[in-house]
Amino acid sequence: MSEIINVSAIAKVEKEKIRNRIEGYRAEGKATPTLASVIVGEDPGSVYYIDMQKKVLESLGGTMLKITLSQDVSEEELLSTIGELNEDDEVHGIMVLFPLPKHISEDRIAMKISPSKDVDGVNPINIGLLASSTGGIAPCTPSSVVEILKNTLGMLEGINAVIIGRSNIVGKPLIQLLLRENMTVTVCHSRTKELKNVAAGGEVLISAMGRPMMITEEYVGKGAVVIDVGTSEKDGKIVGDCDLLSVMKKARLATKVPGGVGTLTTTILMRTLVDLYDKSEA
Ligand code: NAP
């Protein structure tokens, strides 16, 4: 019997934990966890995302500082804004929405965010720590995938996971996070041969390609757990990488799009903010 994973229920439990932590700080007379989100230009997708972050964080008792800069802001000005946020003791996390305009180097911006305030794990120091130790900060999307798997399967040790996608923001950090759980990890990408066979070998299949509904039952092993990270637009609708009806013929459990991984990411971002807050207070 195939089932859709109830990601909203996982998000609800996480939110309650975060709310309790923030209430605890208030009760002790401590500062409020504050996220500074910087948006350059007015890309509707980014504006929607940042407004949603604000709503979620405020509903949990935190504060969001929304900093909007014009599309033609110089790289120097953006670096200087981040420098000020790095120095501001009332700011515990910093997020700069990517993609940035072409005249600004995302690498330089990522490097400027203080590693101790880097809430979405984009600074190379955090990327390196994630790969080399138990420290580091992981981006919220791969962290959400791990949270869903832990909630669904409990112990992940020894389970074979196949990831399709090797981007810096999803696939690569996910490799490190799954290895930390002692899973056996295979990573596929656009040059992988026999993708269907490799994917079908996973007890867990995670697709993060952005290829609308490409994953059908042929890519899925019998009884597998399928996590769909992809979000694309097709015929005016948001769809995932998976053709869910087809995938469910083989999968035991799967996430849907919309209403899947994306339902949890903002919550996990806020959990990271509160973790950073705790470290700053320690
Ligand atoms: P990306 O940077 O474009 O990376 C896509 C990856 O998929 C690449 O590694 C690429 O391989 C691989 N790929 C593309 N076509 C393939 C194919 N036909 N067969 C095998 N591999 C293929 O994308 P991203 O930023 O990681 O995002 C991936 C998807 O996740 C997008 O749909 C994005 O919108 C979504 N996303 C969702 C959330 C969320 O909160 N739900 C958050 C972030 C991203 P190569 O490396 O060989 O090019």
mmCIF file of C-alpha atoms and ligand atoms in Angstrom:
data_model
loop_
_atom_site.group_PDB
_atom_site.id
_atom_site.type_symbol
_atom_site.label_atom_id
_atom_site.label_comp_id
_atom_site.label_asym_id
_atom_site.label_seq_id
_atom_site.Cartn_x
_atom_site.Cartn_y
_atom_site.Cartn_z
ATOM 1 C CA MET A 1 0.000 0.000 0.000
ATOM 2 C CA SER A 2 1.564 3.322 -1.115
ATOM 3 C CA GLU A 3 1.267 6.453 0.953
ATOM 4 C CA ILE A 4 2.049 10.145 0.593
ATOM 5 C CA ILE A 5 4.339 11.419 3.351
ATOM 6 C CA ASN A 6 2.597 14.052 5.462
ATOM 7 C CA VAL A 7 5.329 16.708 5.472
ATOM 8 C CA SER A 8 3.022 19.377 6.921
ATOM 9 C CA ALA A 9 2.651 17.260 10.067
ATOM 10 C CA ILE A 10 6.468 17.081 10.409
ATOM 11 C CA ALA A 11 6.667 20.870 9.946
ATOM 12 C CA LYS A 12 3.967 21.402 12.580
ATOM 13 C CA VAL A 13 5.893 19.428 15.215
ATOM 14 C CA GLU A 14 9.161 21.240 14.386
ATOM 15 C CA LYS A 15 7.420 24.621 14.558
ATOM 16 C CA GLU A 16 6.059 23.827 18.000
ATOM 17 C CA LYS A 17 9.564 22.973 19.237
ATOM 18 C CA ILE A 18 10.972 26.233 17.821
ATOM 19 C CA ARG A 19 8.092 28.261 19.310
ATOM 20 C CA ASN A 20 8.780 26.736 22.724
ATOM 21 C CA ARG A 21 12.480 27.542 22.471
ATOM 22 C CA ILE A 22 11.758 31.185 21.571
ATOM 23 C CA GLU A 23 9.182 31.470 24.367
ATOM 24 C CA GLY A 24 11.846 30.152 26.740
ATOM 25 C CA TYR A 25 14.255 32.955 25.738
ATOM 26 C CA ARG A 26 11.508 35.522 26.290
ATOM 27 C CA ALA A 27 10.736 34.093 29.710
ATOM 28 C CA GLU A 28 14.413 34.483 30.617
ATOM 29 C CA GLY A 29 14.377 38.109 29.402
ATOM 30 C CA LYS A 30 16.750 37.341 26.525
ATOM 31 C CA ALA A 31 16.817 38.964 23.081
ATOM 32 C CA THR A 32 14.536 37.763 20.267
ATOM 33 C CA PRO A 33 16.139 35.582 17.565
ATOM 34 C CA THR A 34 16.443 37.824 14.511
ATOM 35 C CA LEU A 35 17.004 36.932 10.888
ATOM 36 C CA ALA A 36 18.202 39.539 8.394
ATOM 37 C CA SER A 37 17.091 38.661 4.872
ATOM 38 C CA VAL A 38 18.571 40.669 2.057
ATOM 39 C CA ILE A 39 16.831 40.830 -1.303
ATOM 40 C CA VAL A 40 18.277 42.548 -4.354
ATOM 41 C CA GLY A 41 15.652 43.677 -6.883
ATOM 42 C CA GLU A 42 12.044 42.596 -6.934
ATOM 43 C CA ASP A 43 11.985 39.121 -8.435
ATOM 44 C CA PRO A 44 8.407 37.965 -7.600
ATOM 45 C CA GLY A 45 9.583 34.485 -6.532
ATOM 46 C CA SER A 46 12.152 35.946 -4.118
ATOM 47 C CA VAL A 47 9.686 38.537 -2.765
ATOM 48 C CA TYR A 48 7.143 35.756 -2.133
ATOM 49 C CA TYR A 49 9.767 33.606 -0.397
ATOM 50 C CA ILE A 50 11.018 36.403 1.842
ATOM 51 C CA ASP A 51 7.480 37.454 2.815
ATOM 52 C CA MET A 52 6.696 33.845 3.695
ATOM 53 C CA GLN A 53 9.885 33.634 5.817
ATOM 54 C CA LYS A 54 8.756 36.736 7.696
ATOM 55 C CA LYS A 55 5.291 35.349 8.325
ATOM 56 C CA VAL A 56 6.622 32.014 9.572
ATOM 57 C CA LEU A 57 9.321 33.526 11.777
ATOM 58 C CA GLU A 58 6.934 36.033 13.350
ATOM 59 C CA SER A 59 4.369 33.298 13.989
ATOM 60 C CA LEU A 60 7.108 31.492 15.948
ATOM 61 C CA GLY A 61 7.949 34.581 18.015
ATOM 62 C CA GLY A 62 11.091 35.650 16.118
ATOM 63 C CA THR A 63 11.842 38.832 14.198
ATOM 64 C CA MET A 64 12.787 39.334 10.585
ATOM 65 C CA LEU A 65 14.629 42.318 9.246
ATOM 66 C CA LYS A 66 13.840 42.611 5.543
ATOM 67 C CA ILE A 67 16.449 44.574 3.633
ATOM 68 C CA THR A 68 15.521 45.416 0.049
ATOM 69 C CA LEU A 69 18.246 46.777 -2.224
ATOM 70 C CA SER A 70 17.750 48.016 -5.766
ATOM 71 C CA GLN A 71 18.608 45.809 -8.740
ATOM 72 C CA ASP A 72 21.551 48.064 -9.641
ATOM 73 C CA VAL A 73 23.138 48.114 -6.171
ATOM 74 C CA SER A 74 26.913 47.701 -6.496
ATOM 75 C CA GLU A 75 28.741 44.643 -5.183
ATOM 76 C CA GLU A 76 30.643 46.957 -2.791
ATOM 77 C CA GLU A 77 27.397 48.298 -1.331
ATOM 78 C CA LEU A 78 26.003 44.801 -0.829
ATOM 79 C CA LEU A 79 29.257 43.646 0.780
ATOM 80 C CA SER A 80 29.139 46.655 3.081
ATOM 81 C CA THR A 81 25.495 45.915 4.065
ATOM 82 C CA ILE A 82 26.493 42.341 4.951
ATOM 83 C CA GLY A 83 29.506 43.651 6.884
ATOM 84 C CA GLU A 84 27.196 45.813 9.011
ATOM 85 C CA LEU A 85 24.858 42.862 9.652
ATOM 86 C CA ASN A 86 27.851 40.706 10.617
ATOM 87 C CA GLU A 87 28.744 43.298 13.283
ATOM 88 C CA ASP A 88 25.188 43.791 14.561
ATOM 89 C CA ASP A 89 24.727 41.839 17.816
ATOM 90 C CA GLU A 90 20.962 41.962 17.417
ATOM 91 C CA VAL A 91 21.147 39.947 14.175
ATOM 92 C CA HIS A 92 21.637 36.193 14.638
ATOM 93 C CA GLY A 93 21.241 34.943 11.083
ATOM 94 C CA ILE A 94 21.829 36.425 7.635
ATOM 95 C CA MET A 95 20.359 35.219 4.367
ATOM 96 C CA VAL A 96 20.964 36.804 0.965
ATOM 97 C CA LEU A 97 18.510 35.649 -1.665
ATOM 98 C CA PHE A 98 20.142 34.127 -4.733
ATOM 99 C CA PRO A 99 20.271 34.447 -7.701
ATOM 100 C CA LEU A 100 21.849 37.904 -7.610
ATOM 101 C CA PRO A 101 22.151 40.249 -10.618
ATOM 102 C CA LYS A 102 25.008 39.268 -12.960
ATOM 103 C CA HIS A 103 27.274 42.176 -11.926
ATOM 104 C CA ILE A 104 27.514 40.758 -8.370
ATOM 105 C CA SER A 105 29.630 37.707 -7.556
ATOM 106 C CA GLU A 106 27.561 35.249 -5.500
ATOM 107 C CA ASP A 107 30.803 33.606 -4.352
ATOM 108 C CA ARG A 108 32.099 36.865 -2.896
ATOM 109 C CA ILE A 109 28.777 37.546 -1.185
ATOM 110 C CA ALA A 110 28.654 34.031 0.279
ATOM 111 C CA MET A 111 32.201 34.452 1.603
ATOM 112 C CA LYS A 112 31.319 37.768 3.253
ATOM 113 C CA ILE A 113 28.478 36.351 5.384
ATOM 114 C CA SER A 114 29.920 35.588 8.801
ATOM 115 C CA PRO A 115 30.100 31.758 9.145
ATOM 116 C CA SER A 116 28.467 32.074 12.578
ATOM 117 C CA LYS A 117 25.426 33.874 11.071
ATOM 118 C CA ASP A 118 25.284 31.927 7.804
ATOM 119 C CA VAL A 119 21.774 30.530 8.277
ATOM 120 C CA ASP A 120 21.581 28.772 4.886
ATOM 121 C CA GLY A 121 25.116 27.378 4.881
ATOM 122 C CA VAL A 122 26.484 29.180 1.807
ATOM 123 C CA ASN A 123 29.847 30.339 3.190
ATOM 124 C CA PRO A 124 32.647 28.007 1.958
ATOM 125 C CA ILE A 125 33.795 27.627 5.578
ATOM 126 C CA ASN A 126 30.473 25.994 6.459
ATOM 127 C CA ILE A 127 30.519 23.932 3.274
ATOM 128 C CA GLY A 128 34.007 22.687 4.190
ATOM 129 C CA LEU A 129 33.074 21.979 7.807
ATOM 130 C CA LEU A 130 30.023 20.059 6.660
ATOM 131 C CA ALA A 131 32.246 17.843 4.528
ATOM 132 C CA SER A 132 35.074 17.420 7.006
ATOM 133 C CA SER A 133 33.591 17.276 10.493
ATOM 134 C CA THR A 134 30.423 17.117 12.513
ATOM 135 C CA GLY A 135 30.147 20.927 12.393
ATOM 136 C CA GLY A 136 29.134 23.289 9.635
ATOM 137 C CA ILE A 137 25.715 24.582 8.666
ATOM 138 C CA ALA A 138 23.703 22.808 5.984
ATOM 139 C CA PRO A 139 21.293 24.588 3.642
ATOM 140 C CA CYS A 140 17.642 24.217 4.635
ATOM 141 C CA THR A 141 16.519 22.105 1.668
ATOM 142 C CA PRO A 142 18.863 19.117 2.137
ATOM 143 C CA SER A 143 18.356 19.388 5.916
ATOM 144 C CA SER A 144 14.612 19.123 5.308
ATOM 145 C CA VAL A 145 15.114 15.965 3.264
ATOM 146 C CA VAL A 146 17.010 14.385 6.168
ATOM 147 C CA GLU A 147 14.306 15.454 8.615
ATOM 148 C CA ILE A 148 11.627 13.844 6.437
ATOM 149 C CA LEU A 149 13.633 10.618 6.157
ATOM 150 C CA LYS A 150 14.284 10.446 9.915
ATOM 151 C CA ASN A 151 10.615 11.046 10.664
ATOM 152 C CA THR A 152 9.542 8.445 8.144
ATOM 153 C CA LEU A 153 12.128 5.700 8.557
ATOM 154 C CA GLY A 154 13.652 6.289 12.000
ATOM 155 C CA MET A 155 17.193 4.896 11.843
ATOM 156 C CA LEU A 156 18.794 5.579 8.467
ATOM 157 C CA GLU A 157 22.018 3.632 9.048
ATOM 158 C CA GLY A 158 22.968 1.264 6.241
ATOM 159 C CA ILE A 159 20.089 2.223 3.956
ATOM 160 C CA ASN A 160 20.969 2.679 0.257
ATOM 161 C CA ALA A 161 20.135 6.184 -0.934
ATOM 162 C CA VAL A 162 20.327 7.412 -4.512
ATOM 163 C CA ILE A 163 20.416 11.173 -5.047
ATOM 164 C CA ILE A 164 19.765 12.580 -8.514
ATOM 165 C CA GLY A 165 21.343 16.044 -8.671
ATOM 166 C CA ARG A 166 24.717 17.361 -7.506
ATOM 167 C CA SER A 167 24.143 21.112 -7.100
ATOM 168 C CA ASN A 168 25.925 23.064 -4.375
ATOM 169 C CA ILE A 169 22.648 23.966 -2.696
ATOM 170 C CA VAL A 170 20.919 20.546 -2.678
ATOM 171 C CA GLY A 171 22.779 17.476 -3.966
ATOM 172 C CA LYS A 172 26.279 18.043 -2.579
ATOM 173 C CA PRO A 173 25.332 19.016 0.998
ATOM 174 C CA LEU A 174 22.815 16.169 1.000
ATOM 175 C CA ILE A 175 25.639 13.693 0.305
ATOM 176 C CA GLN A 176 27.374 14.842 3.510
ATOM 177 C CA LEU A 177 24.200 14.820 5.588
ATOM 178 C CA LEU A 178 23.241 11.302 4.488
ATOM 179 C CA LEU A 179 26.777 10.022 5.092
ATOM 180 C CA ARG A 180 26.548 11.436 8.619
ATOM 181 C CA GLU A 181 23.523 9.204 9.082
ATOM 182 C CA ASN A 182 25.669 6.276 7.896
ATOM 183 C CA MET A 183 23.581 5.766 4.778
ATOM 184 C CA THR A 184 25.179 4.308 1.639
ATOM 185 C CA VAL A 185 25.029 7.105 -0.926
ATOM 186 C CA THR A 186 25.047 7.048 -4.721
ATOM 187 C CA VAL A 187 24.964 10.364 -6.583
ATOM 188 C CA CYS A 188 23.647 10.729 -10.130
ATOM 189 C CA HIS A 189 23.687 13.681 -12.533
ATOM 190 C CA SER A 190 23.099 14.517 -16.165
ATOM 191 C CA ARG A 191 26.023 12.344 -17.336
ATOM 192 C CA THR A 192 25.071 9.254 -15.341
ATOM 193 C CA LYS A 193 24.719 6.155 -17.500
ATOM 194 C CA GLU A 194 21.751 3.815 -17.051
ATOM 195 C CA LEU A 195 20.054 6.327 -14.763
ATOM 196 C CA LYS A 196 16.854 4.288 -14.514
ATOM 197 C CA ASN A 197 18.712 1.222 -13.275
ATOM 198 C CA VAL A 198 20.899 3.136 -10.849
ATOM 199 C CA ALA A 199 17.915 5.041 -9.437
ATOM 200 C CA ALA A 200 15.860 1.871 -9.078
ATOM 201 C CA GLY A 201 18.654 0.413 -6.909
ATOM 202 C CA GLY A 202 17.912 2.914 -4.130
ATOM 203 C CA GLU A 203 15.862 1.996 -1.092
ATOM 204 C CA VAL A 204 15.557 5.765 -0.856
ATOM 205 C CA LEU A 205 15.437 7.850 -4.037
ATOM 206 C CA ILE A 206 15.848 11.624 -3.795
ATOM 207 C CA SER A 207 15.326 13.604 -6.967
ATOM 208 C CA ALA A 208 16.624 17.181 -7.175
ATOM 209 C CA MET A 209 16.868 17.904 -10.896
ATOM 210 C CA GLY A 210 14.163 20.371 -11.844
ATOM 211 C CA ARG A 211 12.973 18.111 -14.697
ATOM 212 C CA PRO A 212 9.168 18.153 -14.569
ATOM 213 C CA MET A 213 7.653 14.711 -13.990
ATOM 214 C CA MET A 214 10.609 12.863 -15.496
ATOM 215 C CA ILE A 215 10.761 10.228 -12.739
ATOM 216 C CA THR A 216 8.334 7.419 -13.499
ATOM 217 C CA GLU A 217 7.937 3.942 -12.001
ATOM 218 C CA GLU A 218 10.878 2.667 -14.081
ATOM 219 C CA TYR A 219 13.236 4.751 -11.923
ATOM 220 C CA VAL A 220 11.806 3.420 -8.667
ATOM 221 C CA GLY A 221 12.712 0.226 -6.805
ATOM 222 C CA LYS A 222 9.861 -1.832 -5.367
ATOM 223 C CA GLY A 223 8.985 -0.512 -1.916
ATOM 224 C CA ALA A 224 11.308 2.506 -2.157
ATOM 225 C CA VAL A 225 10.839 5.808 -0.355
ATOM 226 C CA VAL A 226 10.867 8.664 -2.874
ATOM 227 C CA ILE A 227 11.608 12.264 -1.923
ATOM 228 C CA ASP A 228 10.899 14.806 -4.658
ATOM 229 C CA VAL A 229 12.864 18.035 -4.226
ATOM 230 C CA GLY A 230 12.227 19.325 -7.743
ATOM 231 C CA THR A 231 9.890 22.228 -8.352
ATOM 232 C CA SER A 232 9.157 23.316 -11.906
ATOM 233 C CA GLU A 233 6.331 24.962 -13.751
ATOM 234 C CA LYS A 234 4.453 22.891 -16.300
ATOM 235 C CA ASP A 235 1.288 24.049 -18.069
ATOM 236 C CA GLY A 236 0.876 26.815 -15.498
ATOM 237 C CA LYS A 237 1.144 24.420 -12.534
ATOM 238 C CA ILE A 238 3.933 23.728 -10.031
ATOM 239 C CA VAL A 239 5.100 20.135 -10.446
ATOM 240 C CA GLY A 240 7.945 18.037 -9.115
ATOM 241 C CA ASP A 241 10.482 15.766 -10.785
ATOM 242 C CA CYS A 242 8.164 12.814 -10.176
ATOM 243 C CA ASP A 243 5.147 11.643 -12.082
ATOM 244 C CA LEU A 244 3.513 10.745 -8.787
ATOM 245 C CA LEU A 245 0.793 8.448 -10.123
ATOM 246 C CA SER A 246 3.397 6.357 -11.911
ATOM 247 C CA VAL A 247 5.916 6.480 -9.021
ATOM 248 C CA MET A 248 3.289 5.302 -6.519
ATOM 249 C CA LYS A 249 2.898 2.033 -8.431
ATOM 250 C CA LYS A 250 6.300 1.044 -7.028
ATOM 251 C CA ALA A 251 7.073 3.337 -4.087
ATOM 252 C CA ARG A 252 6.054 2.560 -0.536
ATOM 253 C CA LEU A 253 6.154 6.207 0.481
ATOM 254 C CA ALA A 254 6.640 9.424 -1.473
ATOM 255 C CA THR A 255 6.441 13.183 -1.079
ATOM 256 C CA LYS A 256 4.279 15.255 -3.376
ATOM 257 C CA VAL A 257 4.853 18.634 -5.034
ATOM 258 C CA PRO A 258 3.535 21.075 -3.981
ATOM 259 C CA GLY A 259 2.977 20.127 -0.335
ATOM 260 C CA GLY A 260 6.214 18.183 0.109
ATOM 261 C CA VAL A 261 9.807 19.176 0.878
ATOM 262 C CA GLY A 262 9.041 22.873 0.286
ATOM 263 C CA THR A 263 6.519 22.781 3.155
ATOM 264 C CA LEU A 264 9.334 22.137 5.619
ATOM 265 C CA THR A 265 12.261 24.238 4.354
ATOM 266 C CA THR A 266 11.316 27.574 5.953
ATOM 267 C CA THR A 267 10.722 25.846 9.285
ATOM 268 C CA ILE A 268 14.138 24.176 9.113
ATOM 269 C CA LEU A 269 15.709 27.532 8.243
ATOM 270 C CA MET A 270 14.163 28.954 11.425
ATOM 271 C CA ARG A 271 15.448 26.004 13.444
ATOM 272 C CA THR A 272 18.946 26.781 12.176
ATOM 273 C CA LEU A 273 18.435 30.440 13.143
ATOM 274 C CA VAL A 274 17.563 29.403 16.693
ATOM 275 C CA ASP A 275 20.588 27.056 16.780
ATOM 276 C CA LEU A 276 22.812 29.990 15.729
ATOM 277 C CA TYR A 277 21.132 32.142 18.384
ATOM 278 C CA ASP A 278 21.958 29.559 21.052
ATOM 279 C CA LYS A 279 25.605 29.503 19.956
ATOM 280 C CA SER A 280 25.799 33.312 20.004
ATOM 281 C CA GLU A 281 24.424 33.353 23.566
ATOM 282 C CA ALA A 282 26.729 30.584 24.775
HETATM 283 P P1 NAP B 1 20.479 22.745 -10.445
HETATM 284 O O1 NAP B 1 21.558 23.568 -9.851
HETATM 285 O O2 NAP B 1 19.972 23.075 -11.804
HETATM 286 O O3 NAP B 1 20.966 21.219 -10.429
HETATM 287 C C1 NAP B 1 20.225 20.214 -11.055
HETATM 288 C C2 NAP B 1 20.964 18.917 -10.946
HETATM 289 O O4 NAP B 1 20.187 17.912 -11.588
HETATM 290 C C3 NAP B 1 22.338 18.929 -11.608
HETATM 291 O O5 NAP B 1 23.274 18.244 -10.806
HETATM 292 C C4 NAP B 1 22.105 18.204 -12.937
HETATM 293 O O6 NAP B 1 23.221 17.468 -13.401
HETATM 294 C C5 NAP B 1 21.001 17.242 -12.550
HETATM 295 N N1 NAP B 1 20.179 16.901 -13.718
HETATM 296 C C6 NAP B 1 19.511 17.748 -14.519
HETATM 297 N N2 NAP B 1 18.895 17.066 -15.500
HETATM 298 C C7 NAP B 1 19.180 15.754 -15.301
HETATM 299 C C8 NAP B 1 18.830 14.573 -15.974
HETATM 300 N N3 NAP B 1 18.053 14.580 -17.071
HETATM 301 N N4 NAP B 1 19.308 13.409 -15.492
HETATM 302 C C9 NAP B 1 20.088 13.365 -14.400
HETATM 303 N N5 NAP B 1 20.459 14.481 -13.708
HETATM 304 C C10 NAP B 1 20.006 15.651 -14.158
HETATM 305 O O7 NAP B 1 19.199 22.745 -9.511
HETATM 306 P P2 NAP B 1 19.042 22.887 -7.895
HETATM 307 O O8 NAP B 1 19.241 24.296 -7.493
HETATM 308 O O9 NAP B 1 19.795 21.807 -7.214
HETATM 309 O O10 NAP B 1 17.501 22.549 -7.763
HETATM 310 C C11 NAP B 1 17.006 21.300 -8.200
HETATM 311 C C12 NAP B 1 15.494 21.325 -8.140
HETATM 312 O O11 NAP B 1 15.109 21.465 -6.779
HETATM 313 C C13 NAP B 1 14.842 22.492 -8.879
HETATM 314 O O12 NAP B 1 13.611 22.081 -9.404
HETATM 315 C C14 NAP B 1 14.612 23.504 -7.785
HETATM 316 O O13 NAP B 1 13.535 24.387 -8.085
HETATM 317 C C15 NAP B 1 14.266 22.599 -6.644
HETATM 318 N N6 NAP B 1 14.478 23.174 -5.311
HETATM 319 C C16 NAP B 1 13.460 23.018 -4.424
HETATM 320 C C17 NAP B 1 13.617 23.507 -3.158
HETATM 321 C C18 NAP B 1 12.493 23.293 -2.168
HETATM 322 O O14 NAP B 1 12.446 23.959 -1.153
HETATM 323 N N7 NAP B 1 11.586 22.366 -2.435
HETATM 324 C C19 NAP B 1 14.779 24.186 -2.783
HETATM 325 C C20 NAP B 1 15.826 24.281 -3.700
HETATM 326 C C21 NAP B 1 15.660 23.767 -4.972
HETATM 327 P P3 NAP B 1 24.618 18.180 -13.849
HETATM 328 O O15 NAP B 1 25.305 18.552 -12.572
HETATM 329 O O16 NAP B 1 25.323 17.139 -14.594
HETATM 330 O O17 NAP B 1 24.216 19.386 -14.663
#
